Amino acid sequence: ASSSFQNDENYDQICELASSSLRFGPGSTMEVGYDLASLKARRILLFVDPHVAKLPPFENVLCSIDQHVPKSYELDIYDQIRVEPDNESFQHAISYMTNQTA
């Protein structure tokens, strides 16, 4: 078997591909709690658009967390994210997270 990998000092021999896991489709929001439980999450901070926070999929996320994560978890919701964030909105989010730190 031949390989196109260049074993030469002129080529970088390290390659890393990484991405966030994306899941979509009917019922996918009901898996969030299961994922957090498998991570043994105890302090959870959800970032959500204020309009999305009022929709059924977000309620599904909350129900999933309540169903799957052990009852000793702490949940906080930051619902002031913006579609086009600027420095001011980033500073607000940073301030919010800093004040939530125990």
Coordinates of N, CA, C and O in Angstrom, one line a residue:
A1 N 0.8 -1.2 0.0 CA 0.0 0.0 0.0 C 0.9 1.2 0.0 O 1.8 1.3 0.8
S2 N 0.5 2.2 -0.9 CA 1.3 3.4 -0.9 C 0.7 4.5 -0.1 O -0.5 4.4 0.2
S3 N 1.5 5.4 0.3 CA 1.0 6.5 1.2 C 1.4 7.8 0.6 O 2.5 8.0 0.0
S4 N 0.5 8.8 0.7 CA 0.8 10.1 0.2 C 1.5 11.0 1.3 O 1.8 12.1 1.1
F5 N 1.7 10.4 2.4 CA 2.3 11.1 3.6 C 3.8 11.4 3.2 O 4.5 10.5 2.9
Q6 N 4.2 12.6 3.4 CA 5.5 13.0 3.1 C 6.4 12.8 4.3 O 6.2 13.5 5.3
N7 N 7.3 11.9 4.3 CA 8.2 11.8 5.4 C 9.5 12.6 5.1 O 10.5 12.0 4.8
D8 N 9.4 13.9 5.2 CA 10.4 14.8 4.8 C 10.5 15.9 5.8 O 9.4 16.4 6.2
E9 N 11.6 16.5 6.1 CA 11.7 17.6 7.0 C 11.1 18.8 6.5 O 10.9 19.8 7.3
N10 N 10.7 18.9 5.3 CA 10.1 20.1 4.7 C 8.6 20.1 4.9 O 7.9 21.0 4.6
Y11 N 8.1 19.0 5.5 CA 6.6 18.9 5.7 C 6.4 18.7 7.2 O 7.1 18.0 7.9
D12 N 5.3 19.3 7.6 CA 4.9 19.1 9.0 C 4.3 17.7 9.2 O 3.4 17.3 8.4
Q13 N 4.8 17.0 10.1 CA 4.4 15.6 10.3 C 3.3 15.4 11.3 O 3.0 14.3 11.7
I14 N 2.8 16.5 11.8 CA 1.7 16.4 12.8 C 0.5 17.1 12.3 O 0.5 18.2 11.7
C15 N -0.6 16.4 12.4 CA -1.9 16.9 11.9 C -2.9 16.6 12.9 O -3.0 15.5 13.4
E16 N -3.7 17.6 13.3 CA -4.8 17.4 14.2 C -6.0 18.0 13.7 O -6.0 19.1 13.2
L17 N -7.1 17.2 13.7 CA -8.4 17.7 13.3 C -9.3 17.6 14.5 O -9.4 16.5 15.1
A18 N -9.9 18.7 14.9 CA -10.8 18.7 16.1 C -12.0 19.5 15.8 O -12.0 20.5 15.1
S19 N -13.2 19.1 16.3 CA -14.4 19.9 16.1 C -15.3 19.5 17.3 O -15.2 18.5 17.9
S20 N -16.3 20.4 17.4 CA -17.3 20.2 18.4 C -18.3 19.1 17.8 O -18.5 19.1 16.6
S21 N -18.8 18.4 18.7 CA -19.8 17.4 18.3 C -21.1 18.1 18.0 O -21.6 18.9 18.9
L22 N -21.7 17.9 16.9 CA -23.0 18.5 16.6 C -24.0 17.4 16.4 O -23.8 16.4 15.8
R23 N -25.2 17.6 17.0 CA -26.2 16.7 16.9 C -27.5 17.5 16.6 O -27.8 18.5 17.2
F24 N -28.3 17.0 15.7 CA -29.5 17.6 15.3 C -30.5 16.6 14.9 O -30.2 15.5 14.6
G25 N -31.8 17.0 14.9 CA -32.9 16.2 14.5 C -33.9 16.1 15.7 O -33.6 16.5 16.8
P26 N -35.0 15.5 15.4 CA -36.1 15.3 16.4 C -35.6 14.6 17.6 O -35.0 13.5 17.5
G27 N -35.8 15.2 18.7 CA -35.4 14.6 20.0 C -34.0 14.8 20.4 O -33.6 14.4 21.5
S28 N -33.2 15.5 19.6 CA -31.8 15.6 20.0 C -31.6 16.4 21.3 O -30.6 16.2 22.0
T29 N -32.5 17.4 21.5 CA -32.3 18.2 22.7 C -32.5 17.4 24.0 O -32.1 17.7 25.1
M30 N -33.2 16.3 23.9 CA -33.5 15.4 25.0 C -32.3 14.6 25.4 O -32.3 13.9 26.4
E31 N -31.2 14.7 24.6 CA -30.0 13.9 24.9 C -29.0 14.7 25.7 O -28.0 14.2 26.2
V32 N -29.2 16.0 25.9 CA -28.2 16.9 26.5 C -28.0 16.5 28.0 O -26.8 16.4 28.4
G33 N -29.0 16.1 28.7 CA -28.8 15.7 30.1 C -28.0 14.4 30.2 O -27.2 14.3 31.1
Y34 N -28.2 13.5 29.3 CA -27.5 12.3 29.3 C -26.0 12.6 29.0 O -25.1 12.0 29.7
D35 N -25.7 13.5 28.1 CA -24.3 13.8 27.8 C -23.7 14.5 29.0 O -22.5 14.2 29.4
L36 N -24.4 15.4 29.7 CA -23.8 16.0 30.9 C -23.6 15.0 32.0 O -22.6 15.1 32.8
A37 N -24.5 14.1 32.1 CA -24.4 13.0 33.2 C -23.1 12.2 32.9 O -22.4 11.8 33.8
S38 N -22.9 11.9 31.6 CA -21.7 11.0 31.3 C -20.4 11.8 31.6 O -19.4 11.2 31.8
L39 N -20.5 13.1 31.5 CA -19.3 14.0 31.8 C -19.2 14.2 33.3 O -18.3 14.9 33.8
K40 N -20.2 13.7 34.1 CA -20.2 13.9 35.6 C -20.3 15.4 35.9 O -19.6 15.9 36.9
A41 N -21.0 16.2 35.1 CA -21.1 17.6 35.3 C -21.9 17.9 36.6 O -22.9 17.3 36.9
R42 N -21.4 18.8 37.4 CA -22.0 19.2 38.6 C -22.4 20.7 38.6 O -23.4 21.1 39.2
R43 N -21.6 21.5 37.9 CA -22.0 22.9 37.7 C -22.2 23.1 36.2 O -21.3 22.9 35.4
I44 N -23.4 23.5 35.9 CA -23.7 23.6 34.5 C -24.1 25.1 34.2 O -25.0 25.6 34.9
L45 N -23.6 25.7 33.2 CA -23.9 27.0 32.7 C -24.4 26.9 31.3 O -23.6 26.5 30.4
L46 N -25.6 27.2 31.1 CA -26.2 27.1 29.7 C -26.2 28.5 29.1 O -26.7 29.5 29.8
F47 N -25.8 28.7 27.9 CA -25.9 29.9 27.2 C -27.0 29.8 26.2 O -27.0 28.8 25.4
V48 N -27.9 30.7 26.2 CA -29.1 30.6 25.3 C -29.5 32.0 24.9 O -29.5 32.9 25.7
D49 N -30.0 32.1 23.7 CA -30.6 33.3 23.2 C -31.9 33.5 23.9 O -32.6 32.6 24.2
P50 N -32.2 34.8 24.3 CA -33.4 35.0 25.1 C -34.7 34.6 24.4 O -35.7 34.2 25.0
H51 N -34.7 34.6 23.1 CA -35.9 34.1 22.3 C -36.0 32.6 22.3 O -37.1 32.0 22.5
V52 N -34.8 31.9 22.2 CA -34.8 30.5 22.2 C -35.2 29.9 23.5 O -35.8 28.9 23.6
A53 N -34.8 30.7 24.6 CA -35.1 30.2 25.9 C -36.6 30.1 26.2 O -37.0 29.3 27.1
K54 N -37.4 30.7 25.3 CA -38.9 30.6 25.5 C -39.5 29.5 24.7 O -40.7 29.3 24.7
L55 N -38.7 28.8 23.9 CA -39.2 27.8 23.0 C -39.2 26.4 23.6 O -38.4 26.1 24.5
P56 N -40.0 25.5 23.1 CA -40.1 24.1 23.6 C -38.7 23.3 23.6 O -38.5 22.6 24.5
P57 N -37.9 23.5 22.6 CA -36.6 22.8 22.6 C -35.8 23.1 23.8 O -35.1 22.2 24.4
F58 N -35.8 24.3 24.3 CA -35.0 24.7 25.5 C -35.6 24.0 26.7 O -34.9 23.6 27.6
E59 N -36.9 24.0 26.8 CA -37.6 23.3 27.9 C -37.2 21.8 27.9 O -37.0 21.2 28.9
N60 N -37.1 21.2 26.7 CA -36.6 19.8 26.5 C -35.2 19.7 27.1 O -34.9 18.7 27.8
V61 N -34.3 20.6 26.9 CA -33.0 20.6 27.5 C -33.1 20.6 29.0 O -32.4 19.8 29.6
L62 N -33.9 21.5 29.5 CA -34.0 21.6 31.0 C -34.6 20.3 31.6 O -34.1 19.8 32.6
C63 N -35.6 19.7 30.9 CA -36.2 18.5 31.4 C -35.2 17.3 31.3 O -35.1 16.5 32.2
S64 N -34.4 17.3 30.2 CA -33.3 16.3 30.1 C -32.3 16.3 31.2 O -31.9 15.3 31.7
I65 N -31.9 17.6 31.5 CA -30.9 17.7 32.5 C -31.5 17.2 33.9 O -30.8 16.5 34.6
D66 N -32.7 17.6 34.2 CA -33.3 17.2 35.4 C -33.5 15.7 35.5 O -33.4 15.1 36.6
Q67 N -33.7 15.1 34.4 CA -34.0 13.7 34.3 C -32.7 12.9 34.5 O -32.7 11.8 35.1
H68 N -31.6 13.3 33.9 CA -30.4 12.5 33.8 C -29.3 12.9 34.7 O -28.5 12.0 35.1
V69 N -29.1 14.1 35.0 CA -28.0 14.6 35.9 C -28.4 14.4 37.3 O -29.5 14.7 37.7
P70 N -27.4 13.8 38.1 CA -27.7 13.7 39.5 C -28.2 14.9 40.2 O -27.8 16.0 39.8
K71 N -29.1 14.8 41.2 CA -29.8 15.9 41.7 C -28.9 17.0 42.4 O -29.3 18.0 42.8
S72 N -27.6 16.7 42.6 CA -26.8 17.6 43.3 C -26.2 18.6 42.4 O -25.4 19.5 42.8
Y73 N -26.6 18.7 41.1 CA -26.0 19.6 40.2 C -26.5 21.0 40.4 O -27.6 21.3 41.0
E74 N -25.7 22.0 40.0 CA -26.0 23.4 40.0 C -26.2 23.9 38.6 O -25.4 23.6 37.7
L75 N -27.3 24.5 38.3 CA -27.6 25.0 37.0 C -27.8 26.5 37.0 O -28.5 27.1 37.8
D76 N -27.1 27.1 36.0 CA -27.3 28.5 35.8 C -27.5 28.8 34.3 O -27.0 28.0 33.5
I77 N -28.3 29.8 34.0 CA -28.7 30.0 32.6 C -28.3 31.5 32.3 O -28.8 32.4 33.0
Y78 N -27.5 31.7 31.3 CA -27.1 33.0 30.8 C -27.9 33.2 29.5 O -27.7 32.5 28.5
D79 N -29.0 34.0 29.6 CA -29.9 34.2 28.4 C -29.8 35.5 27.8 O -30.8 36.1 27.3
Q80 N -28.6 36.1 27.7 CA -28.4 37.4 27.1 C -27.4 37.4 26.0 O -26.8 38.4 25.7
I81 N -27.2 36.2 25.4 CA -26.3 36.2 24.2 C -27.0 36.9 23.0 O -28.2 37.1 23.0
R82 N -26.1 37.3 22.1 CA -26.6 38.0 20.9 C -26.1 37.4 19.7 O -25.0 36.8 19.7
V83 N -26.8 37.6 18.6 CA -26.4 37.0 17.3 C -25.1 37.6 16.9 O -24.2 36.8 16.4
E84 N -24.9 38.9 16.9 CA -23.6 39.5 16.6 C -23.0 40.1 17.8 O -23.1 41.3 18.1
P85 N -22.3 39.3 18.6 CA -21.7 39.8 19.8 C -20.6 40.9 19.5 O -19.9 40.8 18.5
D86 N -20.5 41.8 20.4 CA -19.5 42.8 20.3 C -18.7 42.8 21.6 O -19.0 42.0 22.5
N87 N -17.7 43.7 21.8 CA -16.9 43.7 23.0 C -17.7 43.9 24.2 O -17.5 43.3 25.3
E88 N -18.7 44.8 24.1 CA -19.6 45.0 25.3 C -20.3 43.8 25.7 O -20.4 43.5 26.9
S89 N -20.9 43.0 24.8 CA -21.6 41.8 25.2 C -20.6 40.7 25.7 O -21.0 40.0 26.6
F90 N -19.4 40.6 25.2 CA -18.4 39.7 25.7 C -18.1 40.1 27.1 O -18.0 39.2 28.0
Q91 N -17.9 41.4 27.4 CA -17.5 41.8 28.7 C -18.7 41.5 29.7 O -18.4 41.1 30.8
H92 N -19.9 41.7 29.2 CA -21.1 41.4 30.1 C -21.1 39.9 30.5 O -21.3 39.5 31.6
A93 N -20.9 39.0 29.5 CA -20.8 37.6 29.7 C -19.7 37.2 30.7 O -19.9 36.4 31.6
I94 N -18.5 37.8 30.5 CA -17.4 37.5 31.3 C -17.7 38.0 32.8 O -17.4 37.2 33.7
S95 N -18.3 39.1 32.9 CA -18.7 39.6 34.2 C -19.7 38.7 34.9 O -19.6 38.4 36.1
Y96 N -20.6 38.2 34.1 CA -21.7 37.3 34.6 C -21.0 36.0 35.2 O -21.3 35.6 36.3
M97 N -20.2 35.5 34.3 CA -19.5 34.2 34.7 C -18.6 34.4 35.9 O -18.5 33.5 36.8
T98 N -17.9 35.5 36.0 CA -17.0 35.8 37.1 C -17.8 35.9 38.4 O -17.4 35.4 39.4
N99 N -19.0 36.5 38.3 CA -19.8 36.6 39.5 C -20.5 35.3 39.9 O -20.9 35.2 41.1
Q100 N -20.5 34.4 39.1 CA -21.1 33.1 39.4 C -20.1 32.1 40.0 O -20.5 31.0 40.4
T101 N -18.8 32.4 39.9 CA -17.8 31.5 40.4 C -17.8 31.4 41.9 O -17.9 32.4 42.6
A102 N -17.8 30.2 42.4 CA -17.8 30.0 43.8 C -16.5 29.8 44.4 O -15.6 29.5 43.7

